[in-house]
Amino acid sequence: ENPQDRLAWDLDIVQDMMGASNMRYVDMGLCAWGVKDMWSGKFYNKTMRFACTFNMEHVARKCPKDHEHGCRNSARQYQRSAISGQYPLSLCEAWASLAKTFISPQAHT
């Protein structure tokens, strides 16, 4: 998991690991999961890329473009990174459900 525009995704070691592990990635807008900036109350405009060995297409939501985003760098008096690593419970539950299905498919049929 990392922002989709990070150079790390282009590193040979990352590409090699993804290839050797048969990993795929999905991109998702955090605002599509309801993530809002805790200071402005506006939707948080950040697209994340998640790489995984199982299909995560069900969590790959894109911004519906029907709301206003908060500016990520507008206020320097606080750390924007405070919200960056937080994921909404609904996303975590969806991700965990996909992982459980992948790990133990017979339990979910």
mmCIF file with all atom_site columns, C-alpha atoms in Angstrom:
data_model
loop_
_atom_site.group_PDB
_atom_site.id
_atom_site.type_symbol
_atom_site.label_atom_id
_atom_site.label_alt_id
_atom_site.label_comp_id
_atom_site.label_asym_id
_atom_site.label_entity_id
_atom_site.label_seq_id
_atom_site.pdbx_PDB_ins_code
_atom_site.Cartn_x
_atom_site.Cartn_y
_atom_site.Cartn_z
_atom_site.occupancy
_atom_site.B_iso_or_equiv
_atom_site.pdbx_formal_charge
_atom_site.auth_seq_id
_atom_site.auth_comp_id
_atom_site.auth_asym_id
_atom_site.auth_atom_id
_atom_site.pdbx_PDB_model_num
ATOM 1   C CA . GLU A 1 1   ? 0.000   0.000   0.000   1.00 0.00 ? 1   GLU A CA 1
ATOM 2   C CA . ASN A 1 2   ? 1.312   3.400   -0.966  1.00 0.00 ? 2   ASN A CA 1
ATOM 3   C CA . PRO A 1 3   ? 0.043   6.441   -2.842  1.00 0.00 ? 3   PRO A CA 1
ATOM 4   C CA . GLN A 1 4   ? -0.273  5.486   -6.504  1.00 0.00 ? 4   GLN A CA 1
ATOM 5   C CA . ASP A 1 5   ? 2.036   8.264   -7.679  1.00 0.00 ? 5   ASP A CA 1
ATOM 6   C CA . ARG A 1 6   ? 5.044   7.171   -5.595  1.00 0.00 ? 6   ARG A CA 1
ATOM 7   C CA . LEU A 1 7   ? 8.207   6.185   -7.415  1.00 0.00 ? 7   LEU A CA 1
ATOM 8   C CA . ALA A 1 8   ? 8.502   3.089   -5.229  1.00 0.00 ? 8   ALA A CA 1
ATOM 9   C CA . TRP A 1 9   ? 6.040   1.303   -7.516  1.00 0.00 ? 9   TRP A CA 1
ATOM 10  C CA . ASP A 1 10  ? 8.571   1.612   -10.361 1.00 0.00 ? 10  ASP A CA 1
ATOM 11  C CA . LEU A 1 11  ? 11.528  0.173   -8.454  1.00 0.00 ? 11  LEU A CA 1
ATOM 12  C CA . ASP A 1 12  ? 12.928  -3.054  -9.893  1.00 0.00 ? 12  ASP A CA 1
ATOM 13  C CA . ILE A 1 13  ? 12.770  -4.774  -6.509  1.00 0.00 ? 13  ILE A CA 1
ATOM 14  C CA . VAL A 1 14  ? 9.065   -3.934  -6.133  1.00 0.00 ? 14  VAL A CA 1
ATOM 15  C CA . GLN A 1 15  ? 8.286   -5.011  -9.690  1.00 0.00 ? 15  GLN A CA 1
ATOM 16  C CA . ASP A 1 16  ? 10.269  -8.249  -9.186  1.00 0.00 ? 16  ASP A CA 1
ATOM 17  C CA . MET A 1 17  ? 8.462   -9.016  -5.914  1.00 0.00 ? 17  MET A CA 1
ATOM 18  C CA . MET A 1 18  ? 5.071   -8.395  -7.493  1.00 0.00 ? 18  MET A CA 1
ATOM 19  C CA . GLY A 1 19  ? 5.929   -10.617 -10.450 1.00 0.00 ? 19  GLY A CA 1
ATOM 20  C CA . ALA A 1 20  ? 7.400   -13.440 -8.346  1.00 0.00 ? 20  ALA A CA 1
ATOM 21  C CA . SER A 1 21  ? 4.397   -13.376 -5.998  1.00 0.00 ? 21  SER A CA 1
ATOM 22  C CA . ASN A 1 22  ? 1.834   -13.023 -8.789  1.00 0.00 ? 22  ASN A CA 1
ATOM 23  C CA . MET A 1 23  ? 0.577   -9.835  -7.146  1.00 0.00 ? 23  MET A CA 1
ATOM 24  C CA . ARG A 1 24  ? -1.858  -7.425  -8.733  1.00 0.00 ? 24  ARG A CA 1
ATOM 25  C CA . TYR A 1 25  ? -2.644  -3.909  -7.672  1.00 0.00 ? 25  TYR A CA 1
ATOM 26  C CA . VAL A 1 26  ? -5.748  -1.787  -7.445  1.00 0.00 ? 26  VAL A CA 1
ATOM 27  C CA . ASP A 1 27  ? -6.070  1.956   -7.057  1.00 0.00 ? 27  ASP A CA 1
ATOM 28  C CA . MET A 1 28  ? -8.690  3.521   -4.840  1.00 0.00 ? 28  MET A CA 1
ATOM 29  C CA . GLY A 1 29  ? -9.684  7.001   -3.822  1.00 0.00 ? 29  GLY A CA 1
ATOM 30  C CA . LEU A 1 30  ? -9.940  7.301   -0.070  1.00 0.00 ? 30  LEU A CA 1
ATOM 31  C CA . CYS A 1 31  ? -12.722 9.851   -0.498  1.00 0.00 ? 31  CYS A CA 1
ATOM 32  C CA . ALA A 1 32  ? -14.819 7.119   -2.139  1.00 0.00 ? 32  ALA A CA 1
ATOM 33  C CA . TRP A 1 33  ? -14.679 5.307   1.196   1.00 0.00 ? 33  TRP A CA 1
ATOM 34  C CA . GLY A 1 34  ? -15.870 8.422   3.021   1.00 0.00 ? 34  GLY A CA 1
ATOM 35  C CA . VAL A 1 35  ? -12.517 9.612   4.378   1.00 0.00 ? 35  VAL A CA 1
ATOM 36  C CA . LYS A 1 36  ? -12.680 13.274  5.362   1.00 0.00 ? 36  LYS A CA 1
ATOM 37  C CA . ASP A 1 37  ? -10.078 15.725  6.531   1.00 0.00 ? 37  ASP A CA 1
ATOM 38  C CA . MET A 1 38  ? -10.527 16.007  10.281  1.00 0.00 ? 38  MET A CA 1
ATOM 39  C CA . TRP A 1 39  ? -9.876  19.745  10.267  1.00 0.00 ? 39  TRP A CA 1
ATOM 40  C CA . SER A 1 40  ? -11.782 21.010  7.251   1.00 0.00 ? 40  SER A CA 1
ATOM 41  C CA . GLY A 1 41  ? -14.488 18.324  7.153   1.00 0.00 ? 41  GLY A CA 1
ATOM 42  C CA . LYS A 1 42  ? -14.034 18.042  3.382   1.00 0.00 ? 42  LYS A CA 1
ATOM 43  C CA . PHE A 1 43  ? -13.344 14.760  1.623   1.00 0.00 ? 43  PHE A CA 1
ATOM 44  C CA . TYR A 1 44  ? -9.701  13.725  1.629   1.00 0.00 ? 44  TYR A CA 1
ATOM 45  C CA . ASN A 1 45  ? -8.307  13.681  -1.903  1.00 0.00 ? 45  ASN A CA 1
ATOM 46  C CA . LYS A 1 46  ? -5.793  10.861  -1.969  1.00 0.00 ? 46  LYS A CA 1
ATOM 47  C CA . THR A 1 47  ? -5.535  7.838   -4.240  1.00 0.00 ? 47  THR A CA 1
ATOM 48  C CA . MET A 1 48  ? -3.852  4.790   -2.797  1.00 0.00 ? 48  MET A CA 1
ATOM 49  C CA . ARG A 1 49  ? -2.478  1.745   -4.575  1.00 0.00 ? 49  ARG A CA 1
ATOM 50  C CA . PHE A 1 50  ? -2.735  -1.619  -2.872  1.00 0.00 ? 50  PHE A CA 1
ATOM 51  C CA . ALA A 1 51  ? -0.841  -4.685  -4.116  1.00 0.00 ? 51  ALA A CA 1
ATOM 52  C CA . CYS A 1 52  ? -2.028  -8.093  -3.088  1.00 0.00 ? 52  CYS A CA 1
ATOM 53  C CA . THR A 1 53  ? -1.889  -11.782 -4.003  1.00 0.00 ? 53  THR A CA 1
ATOM 54  C CA . PHE A 1 54  ? -5.695  -11.983 -4.132  1.00 0.00 ? 54  PHE A CA 1
ATOM 55  C CA . ASN A 1 55  ? -8.226  -10.035 -6.157  1.00 0.00 ? 55  ASN A CA 1
ATOM 56  C CA . MET A 1 56  ? -9.072  -6.729  -4.464  1.00 0.00 ? 56  MET A CA 1
ATOM 57  C CA . GLU A 1 57  ? -11.243 -5.286  -7.254  1.00 0.00 ? 57  GLU A CA 1
ATOM 58  C CA . HIS A 1 58  ? -14.223 -5.132  -4.864  1.00 0.00 ? 58  HIS A CA 1
ATOM 59  C CA . VAL A 1 59  ? -12.505 -2.444  -2.791  1.00 0.00 ? 59  VAL A CA 1
ATOM 60  C CA . ALA A 1 60  ? -11.134 -0.461  -5.741  1.00 0.00 ? 60  ALA A CA 1
ATOM 61  C CA . ARG A 1 61  ? -13.485 2.507   -5.523  1.00 0.00 ? 61  ARG A CA 1
ATOM 62  C CA . LYS A 1 62  ? -12.858 5.666   -7.490  1.00 0.00 ? 62  LYS A CA 1
ATOM 63  C CA . CYS A 1 63  ? -13.868 9.191   -6.547  1.00 0.00 ? 63  CYS A CA 1
ATOM 64  C CA . PRO A 1 64  ? -17.469 9.746   -7.699  1.00 0.00 ? 64  PRO A CA 1
ATOM 65  C CA . LYS A 1 65  ? -16.614 13.424  -8.290  1.00 0.00 ? 65  LYS A CA 1
ATOM 66  C CA . ASP A 1 66  ? -19.799 14.545  -6.593  1.00 0.00 ? 66  ASP A CA 1
ATOM 67  C CA . HIS A 1 67  ? -18.188 16.283  -3.628  1.00 0.00 ? 67  HIS A CA 1
ATOM 68  C CA . GLU A 1 68  ? -15.583 18.894  -2.750  1.00 0.00 ? 68  GLU A CA 1
ATOM 69  C CA . HIS A 1 69  ? -12.111 17.855  -1.641  1.00 0.00 ? 69  HIS A CA 1
ATOM 70  C CA . GLY A 1 70  ? -10.072 19.517  1.051   1.00 0.00 ? 70  GLY A CA 1
ATOM 71  C CA . CYS A 1 71  ? -6.660  20.805  0.081   1.00 0.00 ? 71  CYS A CA 1
ATOM 72  C CA . ARG A 1 72  ? -3.992  18.434  1.362   1.00 0.00 ? 72  ARG A CA 1
ATOM 73  C CA . ASN A 1 73  ? -1.413  21.128  1.987   1.00 0.00 ? 73  ASN A CA 1
ATOM 74  C CA . SER A 1 74  ? -3.518  24.137  2.924   1.00 0.00 ? 74  SER A CA 1
ATOM 75  C CA . ALA A 1 75  ? -2.775  24.203  6.632   1.00 0.00 ? 75  ALA A CA 1
ATOM 76  C CA . ARG A 1 76  ? 0.765   23.727  7.825   1.00 0.00 ? 76  ARG A CA 1
ATOM 77  C CA . GLN A 1 77  ? 0.014   24.061  11.543  1.00 0.00 ? 77  GLN A CA 1
ATOM 78  C CA . TYR A 1 78  ? -0.769  20.359  11.821  1.00 0.00 ? 78  TYR A CA 1
ATOM 79  C CA . GLN A 1 79  ? 0.526   17.138  10.356  1.00 0.00 ? 79  GLN A CA 1
ATOM 80  C CA . ARG A 1 80  ? -1.408  15.928  7.328   1.00 0.00 ? 80  ARG A CA 1
ATOM 81  C CA . SER A 1 81  ? 0.242   12.570  7.870   1.00 0.00 ? 81  SER A CA 1
ATOM 82  C CA . ALA A 1 82  ? -2.047  12.132  10.879  1.00 0.00 ? 82  ALA A CA 1
ATOM 83  C CA . ILE A 1 83  ? -4.878  11.207  8.505   1.00 0.00 ? 83  ILE A CA 1
ATOM 84  C CA . SER A 1 84  ? -2.771  9.635   5.759   1.00 0.00 ? 84  SER A CA 1
ATOM 85  C CA . GLY A 1 85  ? -2.334  6.225   7.368   1.00 0.00 ? 85  GLY A CA 1
ATOM 86  C CA . GLN A 1 86  ? -5.864  5.914   8.706   1.00 0.00 ? 86  GLN A CA 1
ATOM 87  C CA . TYR A 1 87  ? -8.340  3.735   6.856   1.00 0.00 ? 87  TYR A CA 1
ATOM 88  C CA . PRO A 1 88  ? -12.075 3.676   7.501   1.00 0.00 ? 88  PRO A CA 1
ATOM 89  C CA . LEU A 1 89  ? -13.505 0.640   9.263   1.00 0.00 ? 89  LEU A CA 1
ATOM 90  C CA . SER A 1 90  ? -15.680 -0.198  6.244   1.00 0.00 ? 90  SER A CA 1
ATOM 91  C CA . LEU A 1 91  ? -12.591 -0.497  4.022   1.00 0.00 ? 91  LEU A CA 1
ATOM 92  C CA . CYS A 1 92  ? -10.760 -2.607  6.611   1.00 0.00 ? 92  CYS A CA 1
ATOM 93  C CA . GLU A 1 93  ? -13.747 -4.937  6.951   1.00 0.00 ? 93  GLU A CA 1
ATOM 94  C CA . ALA A 1 94  ? -14.086 -5.311  3.175   1.00 0.00 ? 94  ALA A CA 1
ATOM 95  C CA . TRP A 1 95  ? -10.371 -6.009  2.835   1.00 0.00 ? 95  TRP A CA 1
ATOM 96  C CA . ALA A 1 96  ? -10.421 -8.555  5.687   1.00 0.00 ? 96  ALA A CA 1
ATOM 97  C CA . SER A 1 97  ? -13.445 -10.281 4.174   1.00 0.00 ? 97  SER A CA 1
ATOM 98  C CA . LEU A 1 98  ? -11.653 -10.666 0.836   1.00 0.00 ? 98  LEU A CA 1
ATOM 99  C CA . ALA A 1 99  ? -8.574  -12.004 2.619   1.00 0.00 ? 99  ALA A CA 1
ATOM 100 C CA . LYS A 1 100 ? -10.657 -14.557 4.557   1.00 0.00 ? 100 LYS A CA 1
ATOM 101 C CA . THR A 1 101 ? -12.282 -15.743 1.337   1.00 0.00 ? 101 THR A CA 1
ATOM 102 C CA . PHE A 1 102 ? -8.854  -16.136 -0.266  1.00 0.00 ? 102 PHE A CA 1
ATOM 103 C CA . ILE A 1 103 ? -7.325  -17.937 2.725   1.00 0.00 ? 103 ILE A CA 1
ATOM 104 C CA . SER A 1 104 ? -10.274 -20.244 3.368   1.00 0.00 ? 104 SER A CA 1
ATOM 105 C CA . PRO A 1 105 ? -12.553 -20.305 0.296   1.00 0.00 ? 105 PRO A CA 1
ATOM 106 C CA . GLN A 1 106 ? -14.500 -23.396 1.400   1.00 0.00 ? 106 GLN A CA 1
ATOM 107 C CA . ALA A 1 107 ? -15.727 -21.565 4.524   1.00 0.00 ? 107 ALA A CA 1
ATOM 108 C CA . HIS A 1 108 ? -17.415 -18.906 2.376   1.00 0.00 ? 108 HIS A CA 1
ATOM 109 C CA . THR A 1 109 ? -19.235 -21.013 -0.214  1.00 0.00 ? 109 THR A CA 1
#
